[in-house]
Coordinates of C-alpha atoms in Angstrom, one line a residue:
X1 CA 196.8 -97.4 72.5
X2 CA 197.8 -100.4 70.3
X3 CA 201.3 -101.3 69.5
X4 CA 202.8 -104.4 67.8
X5 CA 205.9 -105.5 66.3
X6 CA 204.0 -107.7 63.6
X7 CA 204.2 -106.8 59.9
X8 CA 200.5 -107.5 59.2
X9 CA 197.8 -104.9 58.6
X10 CA 195.1 -104.3 61.0
X11 CA 191.9 -103.1 59.6
X12 CA 193.6 -100.5 57.5
X13 CA 195.9 -99.4 60.3
X14 CA 199.7 -99.8 60.0
X15 CA 200.8 -102.3 62.5
X16 CA 203.4 -100.9 65.0
X17 CA 201.5 -97.6 65.0
X18 CA 200.1 -96.3 68.2
X19 CA 196.3 -95.7 68.0
X20 CA 194.2 -94.2 70.8
X21 CA 191.5 -96.7 72.0
X22 CA 190.5 -95.3 75.5
X23 CA 191.9 -93.9 78.7
X24 CA 194.7 -95.7 80.5
X25 CA 192.6 -95.3 83.6
X26 CA 189.9 -97.7 81.9
X27 CA 192.3 -100.7 82.2
X28 CA 193.6 -101.3 85.8
X29 CA 196.9 -102.9 86.4
X30 CA 196.6 -106.5 85.7
X31 CA 193.4 -105.9 83.6
X32 CA 192.5 -106.3 80.1
X33 CA 189.9 -104.7 77.7
X34 CA 188.6 -105.7 74.2
X35 CA 188.5 -103.0 71.6
X36 CA 188.0 -102.6 68.1
X37 CA 190.7 -101.1 65.8
X38 CA 189.4 -100.5 62.2
X39 CA 187.6 -103.9 61.5
X40 CA 189.7 -106.0 64.0
X41 CA 189.0 -106.9 67.6
X42 CA 192.2 -106.4 69.8
X43 CA 192.8 -107.3 73.3
X44 CA 194.7 -104.6 75.3
X45 CA 196.6 -105.6 78.5
X46 CA 197.9 -103.5 81.3
X47 CA 200.9 -105.2 82.7
X48 CA 202.5 -103.3 85.6
X49 CA 201.5 -99.9 83.9
X50 CA 202.7 -101.0 80.5
X51 CA 200.2 -101.6 77.7
X52 CA 200.3 -104.4 75.3
X53 CA 197.9 -105.5 72.6
X54 CA 197.2 -108.6 70.5
X55 CA 194.8 -109.6 67.9
X56 CA 191.8 -111.2 69.5
X57 CA 191.7 -114.1 67.0
X58 CA 193.4 -117.4 67.8
X59 CA 195.6 -118.2 64.8
X60 CA 194.9 -122.0 65.3
X61 CA 191.2 -122.3 65.9
X62 CA 189.9 -118.8 64.9
X63 CA 188.2 -118.5 68.3
X64 CA 188.1 -115.2 70.2
X65 CA 190.9 -115.2 72.7
X66 CA 189.2 -112.7 75.0
X67 CA 186.2 -115.1 75.3
X68 CA 188.6 -117.6 77.1
X69 CA 188.8 -120.1 74.2

């Protein structure tokens, strides 16, 4: 799922809205996974069983965060 407190729009989906993007078992504790929500790439993280997501685009350089840049 994707959940954010931001007020921006993500690919036509309302931000702060939960969106199914896969099974929780697909991301082990401490892991992360790149998913596409609408037209946006989003990185989902499993932190001690809680899931968090951020836009995969670096706001400063425009590079992919999941790519390690």
